[in-house]
Tab-separated table of C-alpha atoms and ligand atoms in Angstrom:
chain	number	residue	atom	x	y	z
A	622	UNK	CA	89.917	-51.354	-112.132
A	623	UNK	CA	91.867	-53.449	-109.661
A	624	UNK	CA	95.319	-52.128	-108.796
A	625	UNK	CA	98.053	-54.364	-107.412
A	626	UNK	CA	99.618	-53.402	-104.087
A	627	UNK	CA	101.875	-55.149	-101.587
A	628	UNK	CA	98.809	-55.942	-99.511
A	629	UNK	CA	97.966	-58.656	-102.035
A	630	UNK	CA	101.440	-60.229	-101.961
A	631	UNK	CA	101.658	-63.792	-100.652
A	632	UNK	CA	105.472	-63.729	-101.070
A	633	UNK	CA	105.251	-66.925	-103.111
A	634	UNK	CA	106.764	-65.864	-106.435
A	635	UNK	CA	104.652	-67.995	-108.790
A	636	UNK	CA	101.396	-67.172	-106.986
A	637	UNK	CA	102.086	-63.418	-106.942
A	638	UNK	CA	103.044	-63.416	-110.630
A	639	UNK	CA	99.834	-65.232	-111.538
A	640	UNK	CA	97.707	-62.949	-109.354
A	641	UNK	CA	99.236	-59.880	-111.067
A	642	UNK	CA	98.382	-61.411	-114.439
A	643	UNK	CA	94.792	-62.004	-113.271
A	644	UNK	CA	94.526	-58.306	-112.281
A	645	UNK	CA	95.841	-57.384	-115.738
A	646	UNK	CA	93.288	-59.627	-117.467
A	647	UNK	CA	90.445	-58.279	-115.340
A	648	UNK	CA	91.365	-54.698	-116.295
A	649	UNK	CA	91.644	-55.732	-119.955
A	650	UNK	CA	88.192	-57.326	-119.713
A	651	UNK	CA	86.748	-54.176	-118.164
A	652	UNK	CA	88.157	-52.111	-121.071
A	653	UNK	CA	86.860	-54.569	-123.682
A	654	UNK	CA	83.343	-54.314	-122.179
A	655	UNK	CA	83.502	-50.503	-122.342
A	656	UNK	CA	84.510	-50.545	-126.008
A	657	UNK	CA	82.724	-53.669	-127.249
A	658	UNK	CA	79.241	-55.051	-127.831
A	659	UNK	CA	77.611	-58.524	-127.516
A	660	UNK	CA	78.626	-59.321	-131.097
A	661	UNK	CA	82.231	-58.315	-130.517
A	662	UNK	CA	84.686	-61.220	-130.775
A	663	UNK	CA	87.246	-59.292	-128.691
A	664	UNK	CA	84.919	-59.316	-125.646
A	665	UNK	CA	84.558	-63.106	-125.729
A	666	UNK	CA	88.243	-63.702	-126.439
A	667	UNK	CA	89.232	-61.566	-123.439
A	668	UNK	CA	86.679	-63.272	-121.214
A	669	UNK	CA	87.877	-66.702	-122.337
A	670	UNK	CA	91.495	-65.665	-121.723
A	671	UNK	CA	90.618	-64.681	-118.145
A	672	UNK	CA	88.701	-67.927	-117.503
A	673	UNK	CA	91.498	-70.083	-118.973
A	674	UNK	CA	94.156	-68.272	-116.979
A	675	UNK	CA	92.141	-68.481	-113.739
A	676	UNK	CA	91.693	-72.223	-114.345
A	677	UNK	CA	95.442	-72.681	-114.875
A	678	UNK	CA	96.225	-70.604	-111.774
A	679	UNK	CA	93.845	-72.679	-109.635
A	680	UNK	CA	95.441	-75.941	-110.849
A	681	UNK	CA	98.926	-74.582	-110.006
A	682	UNK	CA	97.806	-73.352	-106.587
A	683	UNK	CA	96.156	-76.681	-105.738
A	684	UNK	CA	99.275	-78.563	-106.807
A	685	UNK	CA	101.441	-76.251	-104.673
A	686	UNK	CA	99.244	-76.916	-101.626
A	687	UNK	CA	99.468	-80.690	-102.106
A	688	UNK	CA	103.249	-80.563	-102.630
A	689	UNK	CA	103.640	-78.314	-99.560
A	690	UNK	CA	101.509	-80.778	-97.534
A	691	UNK	CA	98.911	-78.175	-96.536
A	692	UNK	CA	96.127	-79.591	-94.336
A	693	UNK	CA	93.384	-81.220	-96.483
A	694	UNK	CA	90.728	-79.225	-94.571
A	695	UNK	CA	92.155	-76.045	-96.103
A	696	UNK	CA	92.765	-77.559	-99.560
A	697	UNK	CA	89.127	-78.708	-99.770
A	698	UNK	CA	87.760	-75.233	-98.988
A	699	UNK	CA	90.133	-73.560	-101.452
A	700	UNK	CA	89.234	-76.093	-104.182
A	701	UNK	CA	85.547	-75.459	-103.580
A	702	UNK	CA	86.065	-71.673	-103.919
A	703	UNK	CA	87.964	-72.191	-107.193
A	704	UNK	CA	85.226	-74.413	-108.656
A	705	UNK	CA	82.487	-72.051	-107.596
A	706	UNK	CA	84.283	-69.053	-109.188
A	707	UNK	CA	84.598	-70.851	-112.535
A	708	UNK	CA	80.955	-71.959	-112.374
A	709	UNK	CA	79.708	-68.439	-111.571
A	710	UNK	CA	81.758	-66.619	-114.180
A	711	UNK	CA	80.727	-69.108	-116.882
A	712	UNK	CA	77.114	-68.797	-115.852
A	713	UNK	CA	77.203	-64.969	-115.863
A	714	UNK	CA	78.978	-64.802	-119.217
A	715	UNK	CA	76.129	-66.838	-120.716
A	716	UNK	CA	73.841	-63.837	-120.106
A	717	UNK	CA	75.922	-61.395	-122.164
A	718	UNK	CA	73.985	-62.173	-125.323
A	719	UNK	CA	71.743	-59.177	-126.003
A	720	UNK	CA	72.420	-55.474	-126.435
A	721	UNK	CA	69.857	-54.668	-123.675
A	722	UNK	CA	71.487	-56.900	-121.063
A	723	UNK	CA	75.075	-56.344	-122.138
A	724	UNK	CA	75.864	-53.197	-120.127
A	725	UNK	CA	74.242	-54.468	-116.939
A	726	UNK	CA	75.716	-57.996	-117.140
A	727	UNK	CA	79.201	-56.818	-118.105
A	728	UNK	CA	79.282	-54.369	-115.172
A	729	UNK	CA	78.179	-57.130	-112.815
A	730	UNK	CA	80.789	-59.504	-114.202
A	731	UNK	CA	83.610	-56.994	-113.654
A	732	UNK	CA	82.303	-56.187	-110.171
A	733	UNK	CA	82.038	-59.912	-109.320
A	734	UNK	CA	85.599	-60.740	-110.479
A	735	UNK	CA	87.006	-57.639	-108.699
A	736	UNK	CA	85.325	-58.490	-105.388
A	737	UNK	CA	86.046	-62.201	-105.686
A	738	UNK	CA	89.769	-61.733	-106.401
A	739	UNK	CA	90.121	-59.182	-103.584
A	740	UNK	CA	88.386	-61.387	-101.022
A	741	UNK	CA	90.041	-64.587	-102.205
A	742	UNK	CA	93.620	-63.286	-102.328
A	743	UNK	CA	93.425	-61.344	-99.048
A	744	UNK	CA	91.660	-64.220	-97.334
A	745	UNK	CA	92.210	-67.825	-98.308
A	746	UNK	CA	95.359	-67.294	-100.407
A	747	UNK	CA	97.074	-65.470	-97.530
A	748	UNK	CA	95.996	-68.294	-95.206
A	749	UNK	CA	97.520	-70.793	-97.656
A	750	UNK	CA	100.808	-68.854	-97.754
A	751	UNK	CA	100.960	-68.580	-93.937
A	752	UNK	CA	100.505	-72.360	-93.605
A	753	UNK	CA	103.196	-73.087	-96.196
A	754	UNK	CA	105.671	-70.892	-94.265
A	755	UNK	CA	104.722	-72.520	-90.940
A	756	UNK	CA	105.191	-76.026	-92.398
A	757	UNK	CA	108.581	-75.000	-93.842
A	758	UNK	CA	109.538	-73.891	-90.315
A	759	UNK	CA	108.677	-77.255	-88.797
A	760	UNK	CA	104.954	-77.078	-87.934
A	761	UNK	CA	102.772	-80.072	-88.797
A	762	UNK	CA	99.997	-79.392	-91.348
A	763	UNK	CA	97.431	-79.666	-88.517
A	764	UNK	CA	99.318	-77.171	-86.324
A	765	UNK	CA	99.704	-74.782	-89.265
A	766	UNK	CA	95.972	-74.987	-90.018
A	767	UNK	CA	94.886	-74.614	-86.388
A	768	UNK	CA	97.159	-71.595	-85.829
A	769	UNK	CA	95.211	-69.650	-88.500
A	770	UNK	CA	92.592	-68.677	-85.916
A	771	UNK	CA	95.207	-66.490	-84.167
A	772	UNK	CA	96.179	-64.535	-87.338
A	773	UNK	CA	95.443	-60.808	-86.953
A	774	UNK	CA	94.492	-58.740	-90.017
A	775	UNK	CA	95.274	-55.028	-90.162
A	776	UNK	CA	92.353	-52.617	-90.307
A	777	UNK	CA	92.810	-51.654	-93.981
A	778	UNK	CA	92.849	-55.299	-95.110
A	779	UNK	CA	89.797	-56.103	-92.969
A	780	UNK	CA	88.005	-53.125	-94.526
A	781	UNK	CA	88.823	-54.245	-98.081
A	782	UNK	CA	87.713	-57.806	-97.342
A	783	UNK	CA	84.456	-56.657	-95.759
A	784	UNK	CA	83.647	-54.397	-98.727
A	785	UNK	CA	84.279	-57.271	-101.134
A	786	UNK	CA	82.250	-59.814	-99.225
A	787	UNK	CA	79.338	-57.360	-98.906
A	788	UNK	CA	79.454	-56.770	-102.669
A	789	UNK	CA	79.420	-60.534	-103.330
A	790	UNK	CA	76.610	-60.995	-100.817
A	791	UNK	CA	74.473	-58.292	-102.497
A	792	UNK	CA	75.010	-59.919	-105.881
A	793	UNK	CA	73.987	-63.328	-104.504
A	794	UNK	CA	70.911	-61.795	-102.905
A	795	UNK	CA	69.912	-60.210	-106.208
A	796	UNK	CA	70.243	-63.584	-107.955
A	797	UNK	CA	68.100	-65.217	-105.247
A	798	UNK	CA	65.397	-62.585	-105.691
A	799	UNK	CA	65.394	-63.087	-109.459
A	800	UNK	CA	65.068	-66.844	-108.967
A	801	UNK	CA	62.204	-66.336	-106.492
A	802	UNK	CA	60.398	-64.127	-109.009
A	803	UNK	CA	60.829	-66.778	-111.706
A	804	UNK	CA	59.593	-69.482	-109.338
A	805	UNK	CA	56.524	-67.397	-108.448
A	806	UNK	CA	55.782	-66.877	-112.150
A	807	UNK	CA	56.122	-70.638	-112.817
A	808	UNK	CA	53.860	-71.454	-109.866
A	809	UNK	CA	51.230	-69.026	-111.161
A	810	UNK	CA	51.296	-70.732	-114.582
A	811	UNK	CA	51.024	-74.162	-112.922
A	812	UNK	CA	48.125	-72.995	-110.720
A	813	UNK	CA	46.317	-71.511	-113.724
A	814	UNK	CA	46.636	-74.843	-115.582
A	815	UNK	CA	45.072	-76.725	-112.676
A	816	UNK	CA	42.065	-74.415	-112.410
B	807	FE2	FE1	95.080	-67.507	-105.991
């Protein structure tokens, strides 16, 4: 369960409203996994609702950055993060098909979205908001982007971000190991064919 607090606020009304809605949908998804099964329509409807809403939010955020004249170096990184989130969540949801995998995959999905939203909102979304404010106060997009390196995070935020990034890193590592195992198995089959 991800609980909203002022730490997540960007002070951009639309963005904060949409982030709160994403928290709500994540918690709804977590509940639907606890109550549902792979054959449950409710699980897929809730998952689809979260993916659709995240997609809409990313489009709005990207439009806001362009309209606010945020430096393209930042916009490109943020766009890439948005695309990679949608790719990953779609990919993971494709593995929710059997009763055996369902519990494990659904827990991973909730953990992934929780960590991703925490890291993304406390990190790149706050950086976006800081640049928008700086530009509104007369900085050029380049100055606003370059001044990000001097931003100081408080200890609690740094702690939350580190926990989230470690969680995401562990999940990526696990996926790499699974891929390596599959590759080894394929190589063994190929070797056996050539003998
Ligand atoms: Fe966002």
